[in-house]
PDB file of C-alpha atoms in Angstrom:
ATOM      1  CA  MET A   1       2.430 -23.469 -22.137  1.00  0.00           C
ATOM      2  CA  CYS A   2       2.075 -20.167 -20.362  1.00  0.00           C
ATOM      3  CA  LYS A   3       3.407 -19.641 -17.071  1.00  0.00           C
ATOM      4  CA  ARG A   4       1.263 -18.666 -14.296  1.00  0.00           C
ATOM      5  CA  CYS A   5       1.410 -17.593 -10.896  1.00  0.00           C
ATOM      6  CA  ASP A   6       1.897 -20.620  -8.469  1.00  0.00           C
ATOM      7  CA  TRP A   7      -1.483 -20.121  -7.120  1.00  0.00           C
ATOM      8  CA  GLY A   8      -3.385 -20.100 -10.169  1.00  0.00           C
ATOM      9  CA  THR A   9      -2.548 -23.718 -11.111  1.00  0.00           C
ATOM     10  CA  LYS A  10      -4.235 -25.557  -8.903  1.00  0.00           C
ATOM     11  CA  ASN A  11      -7.386 -26.227 -10.737  1.00  0.00           C
ATOM     12  CA  GLU A  12      -9.626 -25.217 -13.926  1.00  0.00           C
ATOM     13  CA  LEU A  13     -11.816 -23.141 -11.695  1.00  0.00           C
ATOM     14  CA  MET A  14      -8.551 -21.067 -10.396  1.00  0.00           C
ATOM     15  CA  ILE A  15      -6.934 -20.627 -13.555  1.00  0.00           C
ATOM     16  CA  SER A  16     -10.045 -19.387 -15.314  1.00  0.00           C
ATOM     17  CA  TYR A  17      -9.932 -16.629 -12.075  1.00  0.00           C
ATOM     18  CA  HIS A  18      -6.229 -16.203 -12.406  1.00  0.00           C
ATOM     19  CA  ASP A  19      -6.309 -15.839 -16.005  1.00  0.00           C
ATOM     20  CA  GLU A  20      -9.524 -13.814 -16.570  1.00  0.00           C
ATOM     21  CA  GLU A  21     -10.069 -11.575 -13.347  1.00  0.00           C
ATOM     22  CA  TRP A  22      -7.096 -11.333 -10.846  1.00  0.00           C
ATOM     23  CA  GLY A  23      -5.441  -8.244 -10.664  1.00  0.00           C
ATOM     24  CA  VAL A  24      -7.478  -6.609 -13.639  1.00  0.00           C
ATOM     25  CA  PRO A  25      -8.351  -2.915 -12.747  1.00  0.00           C
ATOM     26  CA  LEU A  26     -11.580  -2.509 -11.674  1.00  0.00           C
ATOM     27  CA  HIS A  27     -13.634   0.226 -11.292  1.00  0.00           C
ATOM     28  CA  ASP A  28     -17.483  -0.949 -12.314  1.00  0.00           C
ATOM     29  CA  ASP A  29     -19.149  -0.172  -8.329  1.00  0.00           C
ATOM     30  CA  ASP A  30     -21.046  -3.754  -8.680  1.00  0.00           C
ATOM     31  CA  LYS A  31     -18.385  -5.889  -9.210  1.00  0.00           C
ATOM     32  CA  LEU A  32     -16.324  -3.463  -6.640  1.00  0.00           C
ATOM     33  CA  PHE A  33     -18.824  -4.470  -4.003  1.00  0.00           C
ATOM     34  CA  GLU A  34     -19.131  -8.079  -5.143  1.00  0.00           C
ATOM     35  CA  PHE A  35     -15.258  -8.489  -4.554  1.00  0.00           C
ATOM     36  CA  PHE A  36     -15.615  -6.735  -1.134  1.00  0.00           C
ATOM     37  CA  VAL A  37     -18.386  -8.996   0.084  1.00  0.00           C
ATOM     38  CA  LEU A  38     -16.429 -11.738  -0.968  1.00  0.00           C
ATOM     39  CA  GLU A  39     -12.998 -11.088   0.187  1.00  0.00           C
ATOM     40  CA  GLY A  40     -14.910 -10.152   3.756  1.00  0.00           C
ATOM     41  CA  PHE A  41     -16.189 -13.677   3.446  1.00  0.00           C
ATOM     42  CA  GLN A  42     -12.841 -15.430   2.724  1.00  0.00           C
ATOM     43  CA  ALA A  43     -11.248 -14.065   6.080  1.00  0.00           C
ATOM     44  CA  GLY A  44      -9.566 -16.704   7.616  1.00  0.00           C
ATOM     45  CA  LEU A  45     -10.381 -19.019   4.662  1.00  0.00           C
ATOM     46  CA  SER A  46      -9.300 -20.048   1.874  1.00  0.00           C
ATOM     47  CA  TRP A  47      -9.915 -18.185  -1.742  1.00  0.00           C
ATOM     48  CA  GLN A  48     -10.907 -21.588  -2.932  1.00  0.00           C
ATOM     49  CA  ILE A  49     -13.374 -22.238  -0.974  1.00  0.00           C
ATOM     50  CA  VAL A  50     -15.199 -19.102  -1.913  1.00  0.00           C
ATOM     51  CA  LEU A  51     -14.388 -19.629  -5.611  1.00  0.00           C
ATOM     52  CA  ASN A  52     -16.262 -22.702  -4.994  1.00  0.00           C
ATOM     53  CA  LYS A  53     -19.404 -21.086  -3.530  1.00  0.00           C
ATOM     54  CA  ARG A  54     -19.729 -17.941  -6.114  1.00  0.00           C
ATOM     55  CA  GLU A  55     -22.134 -18.658  -7.912  1.00  0.00           C
ATOM     56  CA  ASN A  56     -24.239 -19.295  -4.561  1.00  0.00           C
ATOM     57  CA  PHE A  57     -23.468 -16.362  -3.220  1.00  0.00           C
ATOM     58  CA  ARG A  58     -24.339 -14.062  -6.200  1.00  0.00           C
ATOM     59  CA  LYS A  59     -27.644 -15.937  -6.032  1.00  0.00           C
ATOM     60  CA  ALA A  60     -28.107 -15.671  -2.262  1.00  0.00           C
ATOM     61  CA  PHE A  61     -27.166 -11.824  -2.199  1.00  0.00           C
ATOM     62  CA  ASP A  62     -28.927 -10.710  -5.366  1.00  0.00           C
ATOM     63  CA  HIS A  63     -26.213 -10.370  -7.738  1.00  0.00           C
ATOM     64  CA  PHE A  64     -24.210  -8.270  -5.259  1.00  0.00           C
ATOM     65  CA  ASN A  65     -26.363  -5.544  -5.553  1.00  0.00           C
ATOM     66  CA  PRO A  66     -25.386  -2.952  -3.092  1.00  0.00           C
ATOM     67  CA  GLN A  67     -28.776  -1.374  -3.034  1.00  0.00           C
ATOM     68  CA  LYS A  68     -31.116  -4.697  -2.124  1.00  0.00           C
ATOM     69  CA  VAL A  69     -27.905  -5.737   0.130  1.00  0.00           C
ATOM     70  CA  ALA A  70     -28.760  -2.421   2.381  1.00  0.00           C
ATOM     71  CA  ALA A  71     -32.090  -3.086   2.998  1.00  0.00           C
ATOM     72  CA  TYR A  72     -32.098  -6.747   3.957  1.00  0.00           C
ATOM     73  CA  SER A  73     -34.682  -7.528   6.510  1.00  0.00           C
ATOM     74  CA  GLU A  74     -33.743  -9.613   9.388  1.00  0.00           C
ATOM     75  CA  ASP A  75     -35.491 -12.296   7.723  1.00  0.00           C
ATOM     76  CA  LYS A  76     -33.424 -12.386   5.072  1.00  0.00           C
ATOM     77  CA  ILE A  77     -30.639 -12.402   7.696  1.00  0.00           C
ATOM     78  CA  GLN A  78     -31.946 -15.495   8.877  1.00  0.00           C
ATOM     79  CA  GLU A  79     -32.324 -16.725   5.578  1.00  0.00           C
ATOM     80  CA  LEU A  80     -29.487 -16.634   4.220  1.00  0.00           C
ATOM     81  CA  ILE A  81     -27.705 -17.875   8.120  1.00  0.00           C
ATOM     82  CA  GLY A  82     -29.524 -21.133   7.213  1.00  0.00           C
ATOM     83  CA  ASP A  83     -28.679 -21.488   3.705  1.00  0.00           C
ATOM     84  CA  LYS A  84     -26.105 -24.378   3.358  1.00  0.00           C
ATOM     85  CA  SER A  85     -25.213 -23.222   0.050  1.00  0.00           C
ATOM     86  CA  ILE A  86     -22.690 -19.806   1.046  1.00  0.00           C
ATOM     87  CA  ILE A  87     -20.676 -19.474   4.405  1.00  0.00           C
ATOM     88  CA  ARG A  88     -23.232 -19.481   6.793  1.00  0.00           C
ATOM     89  CA  ASN A  89     -21.259 -17.256   9.577  1.00  0.00           C
ATOM     90  CA  LYS A  90     -23.628 -14.751  11.192  1.00  0.00           C
ATOM     91  CA  GLN A  91     -20.969 -11.651  11.978  1.00  0.00           C
ATOM     92  CA  LYS A  92     -19.984 -12.105   8.106  1.00  0.00           C
ATOM     93  CA  ILE A  93     -23.657 -12.190   6.918  1.00  0.00           C
ATOM     94  CA  ARG A  94     -24.731  -9.286   9.299  1.00  0.00           C
ATOM     95  CA  ALA A  95     -21.171  -7.454   8.469  1.00  0.00           C
ATOM     96  CA  CYS A  96     -22.214  -7.837   4.768  1.00  0.00           C
ATOM     97  CA  VAL A  97     -25.926  -5.893   5.107  1.00  0.00           C
ATOM     98  CA  ASN A  98     -23.833  -2.862   7.075  1.00  0.00           C
ATOM     99  CA  ASN A  99     -21.105  -3.393   4.595  1.00  0.00           C
ATOM    100  CA  ALA A 100     -23.995  -2.563   1.918  1.00  0.00           C
ATOM    101  CA  GLN A 101     -25.251   0.429   3.769  1.00  0.00           C
ATOM    102  CA  ARG A 102     -21.680   2.442   3.753  1.00  0.00           C
ATOM    103  CA  PHE A 103     -21.149   1.153   0.775  1.00  0.00           C
ATOM    104  CA  LEU A 104     -23.879   3.459  -0.557  1.00  0.00           C
ATOM    105  CA  GLU A 105     -22.908   6.178   1.886  1.00  0.00           C
ATOM    106  CA  VAL A 106     -19.352   6.342   0.307  1.00  0.00           C
ATOM    107  CA  GLN A 107     -21.349   6.745  -2.997  1.00  0.00           C
ATOM    108  CA  LYS A 108     -22.952   9.322  -2.054  1.00  0.00           C
ATOM    109  CA  GLU A 109     -20.374  11.339  -0.701  1.00  0.00           C
ATOM    110  CA  PHE A 110     -17.927  10.440  -3.908  1.00  0.00           C
ATOM    111  CA  GLY A 111     -19.929   9.997  -6.431  1.00  0.00           C
ATOM    112  CA  SER A 112     -18.914   6.357  -6.571  1.00  0.00           C
ATOM    113  CA  PHE A 113     -17.338   3.817  -4.576  1.00  0.00           C
ATOM    114  CA  ASP A 114     -14.519   3.293  -7.447  1.00  0.00           C
ATOM    115  CA  ARG A 115     -13.683   6.832  -7.046  1.00  0.00           C
ATOM    116  CA  TYR A 116     -13.173   6.628  -3.297  1.00  0.00           C
ATOM    117  CA  ILE A 117     -10.924   3.735  -3.338  1.00  0.00           C
ATOM    118  CA  TRP A 118      -8.456   4.208  -6.022  1.00  0.00           C
ATOM    119  CA  LYS A 119      -8.035   7.476  -4.466  1.00  0.00           C
ATOM    120  CA  PHE A 120      -5.655   5.602  -2.533  1.00  0.00           C
ATOM    121  CA  VAL A 121      -3.572   4.904  -5.173  1.00  0.00           C
ATOM    122  CA  ASP A 122      -3.701   7.959  -6.954  1.00  0.00           C
ATOM    123  CA  TYR A 123      -6.095   6.148  -9.548  1.00  0.00           C
ATOM    124  CA  LYS A 124      -3.247   3.957 -11.166  1.00  0.00           C
ATOM    125  CA  SER A 125      -2.679   0.350 -10.443  1.00  0.00           C
ATOM    126  CA  ILE A 126       0.575  -0.122  -8.411  1.00  0.00           C
ATOM    127  CA  GLN A 127       3.131  -2.300 -10.421  1.00  0.00           C
ATOM    128  CA  ASN A 128       4.633  -4.586  -8.019  1.00  0.00           C
ATOM    129  CA  ARG A 129       7.356  -6.595  -9.238  1.00  0.00           C
ATOM    130  CA  PHE A 130       7.679  -9.974  -7.456  1.00  0.00           C
ATOM    131  CA  LYS A 131       9.753 -12.939  -8.695  1.00  0.00           C
ATOM    132  CA  THR A 132       8.066 -15.615  -6.115  1.00  0.00           C
ATOM    133  CA  ILE A 133       4.636 -16.101  -4.247  1.00  0.00           C
ATOM    134  CA  GLY A 134       6.562 -15.833  -0.787  1.00  0.00           C
ATOM    135  CA  GLU A 135       7.531 -12.270  -1.445  1.00  0.00           C
ATOM    136  CA  LEU A 136       3.697 -11.234  -1.532  1.00  0.00           C
ATOM    137  CA  PRO A 137       2.470  -9.260   1.149  1.00  0.00           C
ATOM    138  CA  ALA A 138      -0.668 -10.039   3.269  1.00  0.00           C
ATOM    139  CA  LYS A 139      -0.994  -6.280   4.173  1.00  0.00           C
ATOM    140  CA  THR A 140       1.158  -3.246   3.567  1.00  0.00           C
ATOM    141  CA  GLU A 141       1.148   0.012   5.005  1.00  0.00           C
ATOM    142  CA  LEU A 142      -1.323   1.066   2.421  1.00  0.00           C
ATOM    143  CA  SER A 143      -3.369  -1.505   3.056  1.00  0.00           C
ATOM    144  CA  ASP A 144      -3.533  -0.564   7.125  1.00  0.00           C
ATOM    145  CA  ALA A 145      -4.628   2.973   6.263  1.00  0.00           C
ATOM    146  CA  ILE A 146      -7.752   2.179   3.620  1.00  0.00           C
ATOM    147  CA  SER A 147      -8.744  -0.255   6.365  1.00  0.00           C
ATOM    148  CA  LYS A 148      -8.188   2.208   8.738  1.00  0.00           C
ATOM    149  CA  ASP A 149     -10.494   4.738   6.735  1.00  0.00           C
ATOM    150  CA  LEU A 150     -12.904   1.992   5.964  1.00  0.00           C
ATOM    151  CA  LYS A 151     -13.155   1.230   9.399  1.00  0.00           C
ATOM    152  CA  LEU A 152     -13.719   5.035  10.982  1.00  0.00           C
ATOM    153  CA  ARG A 153     -16.979   4.583   7.847  1.00  0.00           C
ATOM    154  CA  GLY A 154     -18.188   1.826   9.975  1.00  0.00           C
ATOM    155  CA  PHE A 155     -17.403  -1.334   7.588  1.00  0.00           C
ATOM    156  CA  LYS A 156     -16.872  -4.630   9.536  1.00  0.00           C
ATOM    157  CA  PHE A 157     -14.533  -7.487   8.550  1.00  0.00           C
ATOM    158  CA  VAL A 158     -11.921  -5.021   6.337  1.00  0.00           C
ATOM    159  CA  GLY A 159      -8.974  -5.907   8.139  1.00  0.00           C
ATOM    160  CA  SER A 160      -5.563  -4.700   6.391  1.00  0.00           C
ATOM    161  CA  THR A 161      -4.974  -8.479   5.152  1.00  0.00           C
ATOM    162  CA  VAL A 162      -8.695  -8.363   3.620  1.00  0.00           C
ATOM    163  CA  ILE A 163      -8.323  -5.121   1.725  1.00  0.00           C
ATOM    164  CA  TYR A 164      -4.997  -5.905   0.808  1.00  0.00           C
ATOM    165  CA  ALA A 165      -6.662  -9.303  -0.707  1.00  0.00           C
ATOM    166  CA  HIS A 166      -9.138  -6.567  -2.151  1.00  0.00           C
ATOM    167  CA  MET A 167      -6.600  -4.241  -3.640  1.00  0.00           C
ATOM    168  CA  GLN A 168      -5.316  -7.743  -5.363  1.00  0.00           C
ATOM    169  CA  ALA A 169      -8.127  -8.818  -6.897  1.00  0.00           C
ATOM    170  CA  THR A 170      -9.403  -5.359  -8.041  1.00  0.00           C
ATOM    171  CA  GLY A 171      -5.738  -4.581 -10.106  1.00  0.00           C
ATOM    172  CA  MET A 172      -5.200  -1.553  -7.604  1.00  0.00           C
ATOM    173  CA  VAL A 173      -1.949  -3.613  -7.357  1.00  0.00           C
ATOM    174  CA  ASN A 174      -0.647  -5.744 -10.032  1.00  0.00           C
ATOM    175  CA  ASP A 175       0.435  -8.922  -7.983  1.00  0.00           C
ATOM    176  CA  HIS A 176       1.243 -11.162 -10.668  1.00  0.00           C
ATOM    177  CA  LEU A 177       4.888 -12.470 -10.644  1.00  0.00           C
ATOM    178  CA  VAL A 178       6.894 -10.902 -13.117  1.00  0.00           C
ATOM    179  CA  ASP A 179       7.460 -14.311 -14.785  1.00  0.00           C
ATOM    180  CA  CYS A 180       3.320 -14.518 -15.556  1.00  0.00           C
ATOM    181  CA  PHE A 181       2.009 -14.313 -18.444  1.00  0.00           C
ATOM    182  CA  ARG A 182      -0.500 -12.101 -16.558  1.00  0.00           C
ATOM    183  CA  TYR A 183       1.875  -9.497 -15.642  1.00  0.00           C
ATOM    184  CA  ARG A 184       2.278  -7.102 -18.287  1.00  0.00           C
ATOM    185  CA  GLU A 185      -1.245  -7.974 -19.551  1.00  0.00           C
ATOM    186  CA  VAL A 186      -2.882  -6.183 -16.716  1.00  0.00           C
ATOM    187  CA  GLN A 187      -0.370  -3.324 -16.696  1.00  0.00           C
TER     188      GLN A 187
END
């Protein structure tokens, strides 16, 4: 049996997410937007709750197509607020539409969201060397700086903790524990 990060052993969905996605450097703008949305909805909740509803989110939010989400009307927003299959937080839903609009502005300015977000880590993953789950930070000075920049650009629900979770999920930082079999695989 292979050694995993402790959090990634709770159930099959978490195991699959840990083993196949978390910490893998991600450079596809549509996938980056998906994680951006999901991390925003996670704020104040557990990742397990969001992961359980991920497929429902994909359907509800047009497979996280930022162009489509950016154009959502008030009727569509009200439909989402009434959708029991997703997290129905009005502020987070409205923030998602706003963030899609800001995401497109960043794409226009930088050529891609990938080019913008990865510049903060000089376009390569930060390789941390944590031995226990307790060592993992909730945020860092770097996530503080990215959060601040995103807020200046008009993004919502992008606090430093949300941004650090995004960095972990998309491989901007390798926070797999050093004895986890994925640590070396995502380097």
